[in-house]
């Protein structure tokens, strides 16, 4: 997979640091960021908001037949994480020898997601680590 | 006076034992373990590199320091395994800790001592009033050619130090360096594995420079080996730092806490800095610490630290080095090759 440099660069705050946004009117937190708050509509007051990265496994699946991009990484685990702030985020779960279980606590780490071949860019992204 | 405001270390959790590497090459594991003083080494995950290791160490340092990362005016990353030949690791790390854009950053390379050179650079910037805080990182995922002696020791890890003047946990009271052009170890642009000068790497490289910088430090400060509670020397293996400590008049108890290479291998730019982090994990106010790094090519930087009261207030925020070292997963040689990208599927 080749990613246009500008496209991954635009998402950098989200992909490195889990920056989403928060509605200052009702307190709802969004990741990825939304343009309009689901609760407040036109009254939305959305501000950039960095998620702590803490959360727990809501569900997970082990990938053994991945797309070409992640072919060298199989088998690996994708988790649906319920973050401490509320939003559900899908992401890679790092293999640290611990068993993935529903309800297991996680935190985020920065890892290489994939690289565009030998000469292209390396794409860094958050992943989840079981605590 | 500039000092350490916060620090963080990171060691990947995969390990490969000397026995497992020796099995592949039909060598005697006992002979290697005795000769090098190393029993296993850390291996980075497939998705880890010097940038991710530096970023994790940097995030831990910011958490420990409890500062606003917007106040960090400089980020320097020392490594001999920067993921790109051209594109700064330091900018990725700065972004990952929420520092910048109003700051300076650059990558450094001086074999195993680029991280301590970064410490000296930010010390100068802090002391001159140019910046409030500066971050110096040493991180590597070094590689030894399969079958080469280096394969038993070349490992991965890193440490980050935030230097500032306020709320320090240890003041850096002096620094000295000793540098000459020495052909003990090198890697040309675009070449995957380093070459080394065999026997030349000991006497004329490691020992000459480590002793040169340390003796200069003892003269400058008027201190004697017995004045230090801890000493950390660069540790390409378990033997060299043990021998150099003895040659300089330090006792085994002084180097024990910071001697990590026997259990995780040589983390290159990370080595003396992770060793210092391990010492700070348990150092008490008033303790004196000597650190002397070494980088092939060749040079050494020496530092004397005076531990301050503030260390007791922040200690609970450290992810302790020896606990990290104990948290491990063993892999075999085939997984090791896959992990290091030596097996290519396309
Ligand atoms: Zn709202």
Tab-separated table of C-alpha atoms and ligand atoms in Angstrom:
chain	number	residue	atom	x	y	z
A	1	UNK	CA	0.000	0.000	0.000
A	2	UNK	CA	1.229	3.467	-0.880
A	3	UNK	CA	-0.118	6.394	1.066
A	4	UNK	CA	0.139	9.951	-0.201
A	5	UNK	CA	2.481	11.822	2.174
A	6	UNK	CA	-0.109	14.586	2.693
A	7	UNK	CA	-2.855	12.176	3.700
A	8	UNK	CA	-0.938	10.491	6.534
A	9	UNK	CA	0.545	13.841	7.578
A	10	UNK	CA	-2.926	15.362	7.978
A	11	UNK	CA	-3.943	12.551	10.336
A	12	UNK	CA	-0.713	12.723	12.358
A	13	UNK	CA	-2.169	14.273	15.515
A	14	UNK	CA	-4.755	11.506	15.619
A	15	UNK	CA	-2.463	8.662	14.606
A	16	UNK	CA	0.449	9.569	16.937
A	17	UNK	CA	-1.322	11.119	19.899
A	18	UNK	CA	-5.024	10.178	19.733
A	19	UNK	CA	-6.122	13.760	19.365
A	20	UNK	CA	-9.866	13.888	18.729
A	21	UNK	CA	-12.278	16.557	19.898
A	22	UNK	CA	-14.669	17.349	22.715
A	23	UNK	CA	-17.902	19.309	22.790
A	24	UNK	CA	-17.590	21.960	25.454
A	25	UNK	CA	-21.357	22.304	25.585
A	26	UNK	CA	-22.330	18.707	26.477
A	27	UNK	CA	-18.966	17.081	27.246
A	28	UNK	CA	-19.127	14.415	24.503
A	29	UNK	CA	-15.691	13.226	23.298
A	30	UNK	CA	-15.117	12.155	19.700
A	31	UNK	CA	-12.396	10.128	18.058
A	32	UNK	CA	-11.880	10.607	15.225
A	33	UNK	CA	-12.891	14.253	15.431
A	34	UNK	CA	-16.383	15.255	14.293
A	35	UNK	CA	-17.377	18.520	12.674
A	36	UNK	CA	-20.713	18.689	14.510
A	37	UNK	CA	-21.580	17.253	17.951
A	38	UNK	CA	-24.174	14.453	17.744
A	39	UNK	CA	-26.042	15.882	20.744
A	40	UNK	CA	-25.806	19.597	20.129
A	41	UNK	CA	-26.037	19.968	16.369
A	42	UNK	CA	-25.739	23.600	15.413
A	43	UNK	CA	-25.033	24.565	19.041
A	44	UNK	CA	-21.831	22.403	19.083
A	45	UNK	CA	-18.682	23.853	20.619
A	46	UNK	CA	-15.981	21.413	19.548
A	47	UNK	CA	-12.362	21.770	20.716
A	48	UNK	CA	-9.302	19.595	20.095
A	49	UNK	CA	-9.006	16.968	22.815
A	50	UNK	CA	-6.240	14.435	23.432
A	51	UNK	CA	-7.403	11.042	24.662
A	52	UNK	CA	-5.365	9.488	27.484
A	53	UNK	CA	-4.859	6.287	25.525
A	54	UNK	CA	-6.180	4.189	28.406
A	55	UNK	CA	-9.052	1.837	27.824
A	56	UNK	CA	-10.194	-1.764	27.786
A	57	UNK	CA	-10.786	-4.460	25.200
A	58	UNK	CA	-14.445	-4.490	24.112
A	59	UNK	CA	-13.907	-7.190	21.514
A	60	UNK	CA	-11.064	-8.540	19.407
A	61	UNK	CA	-10.205	-10.739	16.474
A	62	UNK	CA	-7.063	-12.567	15.443
A	63	UNK	CA	-6.036	-11.908	11.852
A	64	UNK	CA	-4.328	-14.809	10.100
A	65	UNK	CA	-5.099	-13.885	6.482
A	66	UNK	CA	-4.315	-10.163	6.234
A	67	UNK	CA	-4.196	-7.767	3.332
A	68	UNK	CA	-0.879	-7.367	1.478
A	69	UNK	CA	0.108	-4.393	3.654
A	70	UNK	CA	0.237	-6.492	6.820
A	71	UNK	CA	1.224	-9.803	5.222
A	72	UNK	CA	4.543	-9.982	7.095
A	73	UNK	CA	2.857	-9.229	10.424
A	74	UNK	CA	0.349	-12.114	10.567
A	75	UNK	CA	-0.858	-13.449	12.848
A	76	UNK	CA	-1.831	-10.313	14.747
A	77	UNK	CA	-4.740	-9.066	16.812
A	78	UNK	CA	-7.144	-6.233	16.102
A	79	UNK	CA	-9.038	-4.962	19.099
A	80	UNK	CA	-12.109	-2.792	19.532
A	81	UNK	CA	-11.085	-0.650	22.480
A	82	UNK	CA	-13.494	1.225	24.728
A	83	UNK	CA	-11.426	4.254	25.720
A	84	UNK	CA	-11.568	5.789	29.192
A	85	UNK	CA	-13.120	8.909	27.629
A	86	UNK	CA	-15.853	6.989	25.840
A	87	UNK	CA	-15.106	6.626	22.116
A	88	UNK	CA	-14.572	3.142	20.701
A	89	UNK	CA	-11.358	2.825	18.703
A	90	UNK	CA	-10.232	-0.065	16.530
A	91	UNK	CA	-6.523	-0.784	16.548
A	92	UNK	CA	-3.683	-3.279	16.479
A	93	UNK	CA	-2.952	-4.987	19.779
A	94	UNK	CA	0.786	-5.476	20.335
A	95	UNK	CA	1.918	-9.017	21.158
A	96	UNK	CA	3.481	-8.759	24.607
A	97	UNK	CA	2.829	-12.315	25.687
A	98	UNK	CA	-0.343	-11.455	27.603
A	99	UNK	CA	-3.675	-13.048	26.676
A	100	UNK	CA	-6.131	-10.773	24.938
A	101	UNK	CA	-9.415	-10.926	26.858
A	102	UNK	CA	-12.597	-8.906	26.826
A	103	UNK	CA	-12.256	-6.315	29.579
A	104	UNK	CA	-8.426	-6.429	29.613
A	105	UNK	CA	-6.865	-3.015	30.321
A	106	UNK	CA	-4.781	-1.398	27.581
A	107	UNK	CA	-2.686	1.706	26.973
A	108	UNK	CA	-1.367	3.133	23.714
A	109	UNK	CA	2.151	2.931	22.314
A	110	UNK	CA	3.602	4.385	19.109
A	111	UNK	CA	4.688	1.748	16.598
A	112	UNK	CA	5.465	1.361	12.909
A	113	UNK	CA	2.234	0.551	11.119
A	114	UNK	CA	3.694	-0.188	7.683
A	115	UNK	CA	6.202	1.201	5.229
A	116	UNK	CA	5.774	2.060	1.567
A	117	UNK	CA	8.248	-0.517	0.287
A	118	UNK	CA	12.003	-0.082	0.727
A	119	UNK	CA	12.182	3.516	-0.468
A	120	UNK	CA	8.915	5.090	0.637
A	121	UNK	CA	7.697	6.566	3.880
A	122	UNK	CA	7.423	4.693	7.157
A	123	UNK	CA	4.004	5.211	8.736
A	124	UNK	CA	3.925	5.449	12.519
A	125	UNK	CA	0.651	4.913	14.359
A	126	UNK	CA	-0.749	4.184	17.785
A	127	UNK	CA	-1.268	0.573	18.764
A	128	UNK	CA	-2.657	-0.859	21.977
A	129	UNK	CA	-0.623	-2.692	24.565
A	130	UNK	CA	-2.153	-4.987	27.196
A	131	UNK	CA	-1.232	-3.876	30.716
B	1	UNK	CA	23.354	24.766	36.825
B	2	UNK	CA	21.718	22.340	34.397
B	3	UNK	CA	20.511	19.026	35.692
B	4	UNK	CA	18.126	16.177	34.997
B	5	UNK	CA	14.462	17.086	35.417
B	6	UNK	CA	13.074	13.787	34.206
B	7	UNK	CA	14.096	10.579	32.460
B	8	UNK	CA	12.528	7.576	30.829
B	9	UNK	CA	13.939	4.315	29.526
B	10	UNK	CA	12.528	1.668	27.232
B	11	UNK	CA	13.724	-1.850	26.454
B	12	UNK	CA	11.742	-4.054	24.018
B	13	UNK	CA	10.516	-7.215	25.720
B	14	UNK	CA	11.749	-9.864	23.269
B	15	UNK	CA	14.950	-11.703	24.228
B	16	UNK	CA	17.193	-14.196	22.494
B	17	UNK	CA	19.649	-16.278	24.498
B	18	UNK	CA	23.325	-16.696	23.628
B	19	UNK	CA	22.667	-20.487	23.567
B	20	UNK	CA	20.101	-20.037	20.765
B	21	UNK	CA	22.450	-17.995	18.558
B	22	UNK	CA	25.402	-20.315	19.337
B	23	UNK	CA	23.252	-23.330	18.327
B	24	UNK	CA	22.903	-21.946	14.782
B	25	UNK	CA	26.623	-21.331	14.328
B	26	UNK	CA	27.876	-24.429	16.187
B	27	UNK	CA	29.757	-22.314	18.706
B	28	UNK	CA	30.210	-22.912	22.419
B	29	UNK	CA	27.626	-20.875	24.315
B	30	UNK	CA	29.613	-21.161	27.552
B	31	UNK	CA	32.750	-19.839	25.896
B	32	UNK	CA	30.845	-16.870	24.456
B	33	UNK	CA	29.029	-16.132	27.708
B	34	UNK	CA	32.316	-16.194	29.612
B	35	UNK	CA	34.195	-14.254	26.960
B	36	UNK	CA	31.612	-11.493	26.484
B	37	UNK	CA	29.905	-11.522	29.858
B	38	UNK	CA	26.496	-11.481	28.131
B	39	UNK	CA	23.801	-14.168	28.539
B	40	UNK	CA	20.948	-12.782	26.423
B	41	UNK	CA	19.980	-9.681	24.451
B	42	UNK	CA	16.861	-7.639	23.735
B	43	UNK	CA	15.268	-7.787	20.279
B	44	UNK	CA	12.871	-5.158	18.958
B	45	UNK	CA	9.431	-6.179	17.696
B	46	UNK	CA	8.807	-6.053	13.942
B	47	UNK	CA	6.979	-2.766	14.447
B	48	UNK	CA	9.685	-1.144	16.572
B	49	UNK	CA	12.642	0.972	15.466
B	50	UNK	CA	14.871	3.678	16.931
B	51	UNK	CA	12.078	6.255	16.493
B	52	UNK	CA	9.403	4.248	18.347
B	53	UNK	CA	11.887	3.341	21.105
B	54	UNK	CA	12.949	6.997	21.427
B	55	UNK	CA	9.293	8.108	21.454
B	56	UNK	CA	8.361	5.673	24.232
B	57	UNK	CA	11.372	6.712	26.347
B	58	UNK	CA	10.567	10.392	25.667
B	59	UNK	CA	6.914	9.989	26.712
B	60	UNK	CA	8.030	8.343	29.946
B	61	UNK	CA	10.504	11.181	30.582
B	62	UNK	CA	7.802	13.838	30.107
B	63	UNK	CA	5.470	11.946	32.455
B	64	UNK	CA	8.240	11.640	35.066
B	65	UNK	CA	9.246	15.306	34.800
B	66	UNK	CA	5.634	16.457	34.984
B	67	UNK	CA	6.348	19.391	32.657
B	68	UNK	CA	4.375	20.844	29.762
B	69	UNK	CA	6.040	19.440	26.637
B	70	UNK	CA	5.456	22.813	24.951
B	71	UNK	CA	8.272	24.123	27.179
B	72	UNK	CA	10.822	21.767	25.597
B	73	UNK	CA	12.980	23.957	23.359
B	74	UNK	CA	15.238	21.296	21.845
B	75	UNK	CA	14.988	17.583	21.018
B	76	UNK	CA	18.109	15.693	19.940
B	77	UNK	CA	18.124	11.983	19.165
B	78	UNK	CA	21.421	10.110	19.092
B	79	UNK	CA	21.379	6.793	17.219
B	80	UNK	CA	23.324	4.744	14.712
B	81	UNK	CA	20.077	3.160	13.486
B	82	UNK	CA	17.891	6.139	12.580
B	83	UNK	CA	15.023	4.691	10.466
B	84	UNK	CA	15.740	7.143	7.629
B	85	UNK	CA	19.047	8.253	6.123
B	86	UNK	CA	17.344	11.603	5.499
B	87	UNK	CA	14.280	12.594	7.605
B	88	UNK	CA	14.811	13.393	11.263
B	89	UNK	CA	13.865	10.910	13.968
B	90	UNK	CA	13.874	13.888	16.355
B	91	UNK	CA	10.906	15.524	14.583
B	92	UNK	CA	8.820	12.342	14.880
B	93	UNK	CA	9.706	12.012	18.564
B	94	UNK	CA	8.911	15.674	19.244
B	95	UNK	CA	5.529	15.271	17.540
B	96	UNK	CA	4.832	12.133	19.587
B	97	UNK	CA	5.332	14.009	22.869
B	98	UNK	CA	3.407	17.093	21.785
B	99	UNK	CA	6.483	19.332	21.624
B	100	UNK	CA	6.962	22.052	19.006
B	101	UNK	CA	6.604	23.623	16.568
B	102	UNK	CA	8.530	26.393	18.368
B	103	UNK	CA	11.654	24.375	19.116
B	104	UNK	CA	14.834	23.068	17.485
B	105	UNK	CA	15.556	19.410	16.744
B	106	UNK	CA	18.163	17.238	15.037
B	107	UNK	CA	19.503	13.709	14.800
B	108	UNK	CA	23.001	12.900	15.967
B	109	UNK	CA	25.297	9.985	15.196
B	110	UNK	CA	28.465	9.001	17.047
B	111	UNK	CA	28.202	5.205	17.306
B	112	UNK	CA	27.293	4.413	20.940
B	113	UNK	CA	27.777	7.897	22.410
B	114	UNK	CA	25.540	10.175	20.335
B	115	UNK	CA	23.002	10.324	23.171
B	116	UNK	CA	25.492	11.672	25.703
B	117	UNK	CA	26.712	14.222	23.121
B	118	UNK	CA	23.051	15.329	22.970
B	119	UNK	CA	23.052	15.727	26.770
B	120	UNK	CA	26.059	18.066	26.515
B	121	UNK	CA	24.392	20.101	23.762
B	122	UNK	CA	21.188	20.708	25.707
B	123	UNK	CA	23.161	21.403	28.921
B	124	UNK	CA	24.882	24.274	27.127
B	125	UNK	CA	21.593	25.574	25.744
B	126	UNK	CA	19.920	25.431	29.165
B	127	UNK	CA	22.848	27.036	30.993
B	128	UNK	CA	23.073	29.852	28.440
B	129	UNK	CA	19.369	30.591	28.855
B	130	UNK	CA	18.607	29.772	25.219
B	131	UNK	CA	15.973	27.173	26.184
B	132	UNK	CA	14.102	26.222	29.359
B	133	UNK	CA	14.148	22.461	28.849
B	134	UNK	CA	15.975	20.283	26.365
B	135	UNK	CA	15.543	16.595	25.627
B	136	UNK	CA	18.494	14.299	24.890
B	137	UNK	CA	17.810	10.759	23.724
B	138	UNK	CA	19.978	7.763	22.928
B	139	UNK	CA	18.111	4.941	21.146
B	140	UNK	CA	19.147	2.114	18.871
B	141	UNK	CA	18.084	-1.105	17.174
B	142	UNK	CA	21.576	-2.152	16.231
B	143	UNK	CA	22.319	-5.153	14.068
B	144	UNK	CA	25.184	-7.597	13.930
B	145	UNK	CA	25.833	-9.546	10.738
B	146	UNK	CA	24.532	-13.125	11.157
B	147	UNK	CA	27.474	-15.237	12.299
B	148	UNK	CA	29.539	-12.237	13.424
B	149	UNK	CA	30.551	-11.921	17.087
B	150	UNK	CA	28.430	-8.753	17.270
B	151	UNK	CA	25.306	-10.827	16.713
B	152	UNK	CA	25.496	-12.017	20.324
B	153	UNK	CA	25.368	-8.483	21.730
B	154	UNK	CA	23.824	-5.962	19.269
B	155	UNK	CA	20.441	-5.222	20.821
B	156	UNK	CA	17.741	-2.569	21.167
B	157	UNK	CA	16.685	0.017	23.727
B	158	UNK	CA	16.850	3.672	24.601
B	159	UNK	CA	16.609	6.358	27.234
B	160	UNK	CA	15.544	9.996	27.241
B	161	UNK	CA	16.650	12.737	29.612
B	162	UNK	CA	15.029	16.128	30.077
B	163	UNK	CA	17.611	18.728	31.066
B	164	UNK	CA	16.632	21.947	32.812
B	165	UNK	CA	17.491	24.147	35.774
B	166	UNK	CA	14.323	24.006	37.899
B	167	UNK	CA	13.166	21.044	40.023
B	168	UNK	CA	16.121	18.859	39.076
B	169	UNK	CA	16.464	15.325	40.439
B	170	UNK	CA	20.229	15.361	39.806
B	171	UNK	CA	22.506	18.251	38.873
B	172	UNK	CA	25.243	17.678	36.312
B	173	UNK	CA	28.186	19.282	38.066
B	174	UNK	CA	30.821	18.642	35.385
B	175	UNK	CA	31.329	17.122	31.946
B	176	UNK	CA	34.473	16.244	30.001
B	177	UNK	CA	35.144	14.563	26.654
B	178	UNK	CA	37.984	12.745	24.930
B	179	UNK	CA	37.854	12.342	21.143
B	180	UNK	CA	40.235	11.048	18.440
B	181	UNK	CA	39.861	9.689	14.891
B	182	UNK	CA	40.039	5.930	15.460
B	183	UNK	CA	39.028	3.237	12.913
B	184	UNK	CA	37.638	0.671	15.374
B	185	UNK	CA	34.086	0.294	14.006
B	186	UNK	CA	32.200	1.731	11.031
B	187	UNK	CA	29.324	1.320	8.623
B	188	UNK	CA	29.184	2.981	5.214
B	189	UNK	CA	26.016	4.641	3.890
B	190	UNK	CA	23.452	2.117	2.618
B	191	UNK	CA	25.234	-0.927	4.072
B	192	UNK	CA	23.144	-3.071	6.396
B	193	UNK	CA	25.746	-4.296	8.853
B	194	UNK	CA	28.785	-2.670	10.472
B	195	UNK	CA	32.435	-3.697	10.164
B	196	UNK	CA	34.900	-3.600	13.017
B	197	UNK	CA	38.595	-3.673	13.659
B	198	UNK	CA	38.578	-6.900	15.704
B	199	UNK	CA	41.148	-6.692	18.504
B	200	UNK	CA	41.597	-3.005	17.748
B	201	UNK	CA	38.211	-2.254	19.382
B	202	UNK	CA	39.580	-2.815	22.884
B	203	UNK	CA	42.812	-1.147	23.922
B	204	UNK	CA	43.058	1.698	21.383
B	205	UNK	CA	39.349	2.448	21.262
B	206	UNK	CA	37.167	1.582	24.270
B	207	UNK	CA	39.807	1.617	27.011
B	208	UNK	CA	41.868	4.564	25.801
B	209	UNK	CA	38.871	6.889	25.418
B	210	UNK	CA	36.888	5.745	28.460
B	211	UNK	CA	39.972	6.127	30.647
B	212	UNK	CA	40.926	9.406	28.935
B	213	UNK	CA	37.589	11.100	29.637
B	214	UNK	CA	37.237	9.660	33.147
B	215	UNK	CA	40.770	10.590	34.296
B	216	UNK	CA	40.229	14.079	32.931
B	217	UNK	CA	37.005	14.248	34.967
B	218	UNK	CA	38.676	13.090	38.177
B	219	UNK	CA	41.365	15.762	37.719
B	220	UNK	CA	38.826	18.468	36.898
B	221	UNK	CA	36.608	17.767	39.906
B	222	UNK	CA	39.338	16.627	42.293
B	223	UNK	CA	37.215	13.566	43.050
B	224	UNK	CA	38.464	10.029	43.629
B	225	UNK	CA	36.765	6.762	42.589
B	226	UNK	CA	35.860	6.172	46.245
B	227	UNK	CA	33.823	9.414	46.312
B	228	UNK	CA	31.157	7.954	44.028
B	229	UNK	CA	28.149	5.898	45.079
B	230	UNK	CA	27.643	4.704	41.511
B	231	UNK	CA	29.596	4.531	38.266
B	232	UNK	CA	28.238	3.728	34.800
B	233	UNK	CA	30.561	2.986	31.898
B	234	UNK	CA	29.595	2.264	28.318
B	235	UNK	CA	29.020	-1.454	28.053
B	236	UNK	CA	29.464	-3.038	24.606
B	237	UNK	CA	29.612	-6.341	26.504
B	238	UNK	CA	29.748	-7.327	30.153
B	239	UNK	CA	33.552	-7.563	30.292
B	240	UNK	CA	34.796	-4.148	29.105
B	241	UNK	CA	32.981	-2.012	31.722
B	242	UNK	CA	33.985	-4.422	34.480
B	243	UNK	CA	37.633	-4.267	33.384
B	244	UNK	CA	37.722	-0.503	32.867
B	245	UNK	CA	36.143	0.051	36.304
B	246	UNK	CA	38.894	-2.035	37.879
B	247	UNK	CA	41.639	-0.264	35.895
B	248	UNK	CA	40.322	3.114	37.100
B	249	UNK	CA	40.006	1.993	40.723
B	250	UNK	CA	36.221	1.495	40.997
B	251	UNK	CA	34.742	-1.462	42.882
B	252	UNK	CA	32.232	-3.970	41.433
B	253	UNK	CA	29.505	-2.701	43.837
B	254	UNK	CA	29.734	0.769	42.280
B	255	UNK	CA	28.950	-0.442	38.744
B	256	UNK	CA	26.471	-3.245	39.555
B	257	UNK	CA	23.164	-1.296	39.403
B	258	UNK	CA	23.988	0.340	36.056
B	259	UNK	CA	25.439	-2.765	34.398
B	260	UNK	CA	22.603	-3.897	32.132
B	261	UNK	CA	24.407	-5.316	29.066
B	262	UNK	CA	24.835	-8.845	30.526
B	263	UNK	CA	21.018	-9.194	30.519
B	264	UNK	CA	19.898	-7.108	27.512
B	265	UNK	CA	22.990	-6.851	25.305
B	266	UNK	CA	24.539	-3.670	23.948
B	267	UNK	CA	21.840	-1.099	23.237
B	268	UNK	CA	24.488	1.169	21.638
B	269	UNK	CA	23.397	4.813	22.065
B	270	UNK	CA	21.022	3.610	24.757
B	271	UNK	CA	23.575	1.677	26.820
B	272	UNK	CA	25.193	4.165	29.205
B	273	UNK	CA	21.946	6.170	29.343
B	274	UNK	CA	19.772	3.176	30.317
B	275	UNK	CA	22.512	2.318	32.840
B	276	UNK	CA	22.174	5.822	34.310
B	277	UNK	CA	18.371	5.487	34.350
B	278	UNK	CA	18.723	2.230	36.327
B	279	UNK	CA	20.950	4.047	38.824
B	280	UNK	CA	18.502	6.969	39.167
B	281	UNK	CA	15.718	4.433	39.840
B	282	UNK	CA	17.301	3.792	43.242
B	283	UNK	CA	19.750	6.693	43.894
B	284	UNK	CA	19.238	8.779	47.030
B	285	UNK	CA	19.654	12.517	47.577
B	286	UNK	CA	23.319	13.370	48.060
B	287	UNK	CA	24.590	10.394	46.022
B	288	UNK	CA	27.348	11.091	43.509
B	289	UNK	CA	27.257	9.330	40.141
B	290	UNK	CA	29.954	9.065	37.473
B	291	UNK	CA	28.888	8.241	33.900
B	292	UNK	CA	31.334	7.754	31.026
B	293	UNK	CA	30.018	6.821	27.600
B	294	UNK	CA	32.019	5.569	24.640
B	295	UNK	CA	31.342	5.711	20.931
B	296	UNK	CA	33.476	4.076	18.261
B	297	UNK	CA	35.250	6.336	15.867
B	298	UNK	CA	36.044	7.276	18.727
B	299	UNK	CA	35.194	9.282	21.808
B	300	UNK	CA	33.939	9.338	25.383
B	301	UNK	CA	31.840	11.838	27.344
B	302	UNK	CA	32.047	11.825	31.107
B	303	UNK	CA	29.588	13.349	33.602
B	304	UNK	CA	29.435	13.778	37.362
B	305	UNK	CA	25.943	13.976	38.854
B	306	UNK	CA	24.864	15.117	42.275
B	307	UNK	CA	21.484	13.631	43.220
B	308	UNK	CA	19.001	16.154	44.663
B	309	UNK	CA	16.099	15.883	47.135
B	310	UNK	CA	13.600	16.207	44.292
B	311	UNK	CA	14.275	12.607	43.249
B	312	UNK	CA	12.206	11.311	46.157
B	313	UNK	CA	9.135	13.246	44.968
B	314	UNK	CA	9.228	11.898	41.423
B	315	UNK	CA	10.559	8.378	41.988
B	316	UNK	CA	7.107	6.758	41.995
B	317	UNK	CA	6.613	7.901	38.395
B	318	UNK	CA	9.554	5.905	37.019
B	319	UNK	CA	9.035	2.709	35.016
B	320	UNK	CA	11.976	0.945	36.656
B	321	UNK	CA	14.693	-0.363	34.336
B	322	UNK	CA	15.323	-3.624	36.175
B	323	UNK	CA	11.573	-4.426	36.207
B	324	UNK	CA	11.486	-3.771	32.470
B	325	UNK	CA	14.474	-6.064	32.000
B	326	UNK	CA	12.728	-8.823	33.975
B	327	UNK	CA	9.556	-8.509	31.851
B	328	UNK	CA	10.568	-10.577	28.818
B	329	UNK	CA	9.546	-13.093	26.159
B	330	UNK	CA	12.079	-15.469	24.642
B	331	UNK	CA	12.150	-16.017	20.895
B	332	UNK	CA	14.045	-18.557	18.801
B	333	UNK	CA	16.466	-17.809	15.973
B	334	UNK	CA	13.871	-18.188	13.192
B	335	UNK	CA	11.491	-15.698	14.825
B	336	UNK	CA	14.516	-13.477	15.497
B	337	UNK	CA	15.357	-13.377	11.773
B	338	UNK	CA	11.740	-12.646	10.863
B	339	UNK	CA	11.519	-9.956	13.525
B	340	UNK	CA	14.691	-8.264	12.348
B	341	UNK	CA	13.431	-8.236	8.759
B	342	UNK	CA	16.121	-10.624	7.550
B	343	UNK	CA	13.448	-12.895	6.043
B	344	UNK	CA	11.649	-11.087	3.255
B	345	UNK	CA	8.283	-12.375	2.010
B	346	UNK	CA	8.228	-10.267	-1.139
C	1	LIG	ZN1	-22.329	18.573	22.422
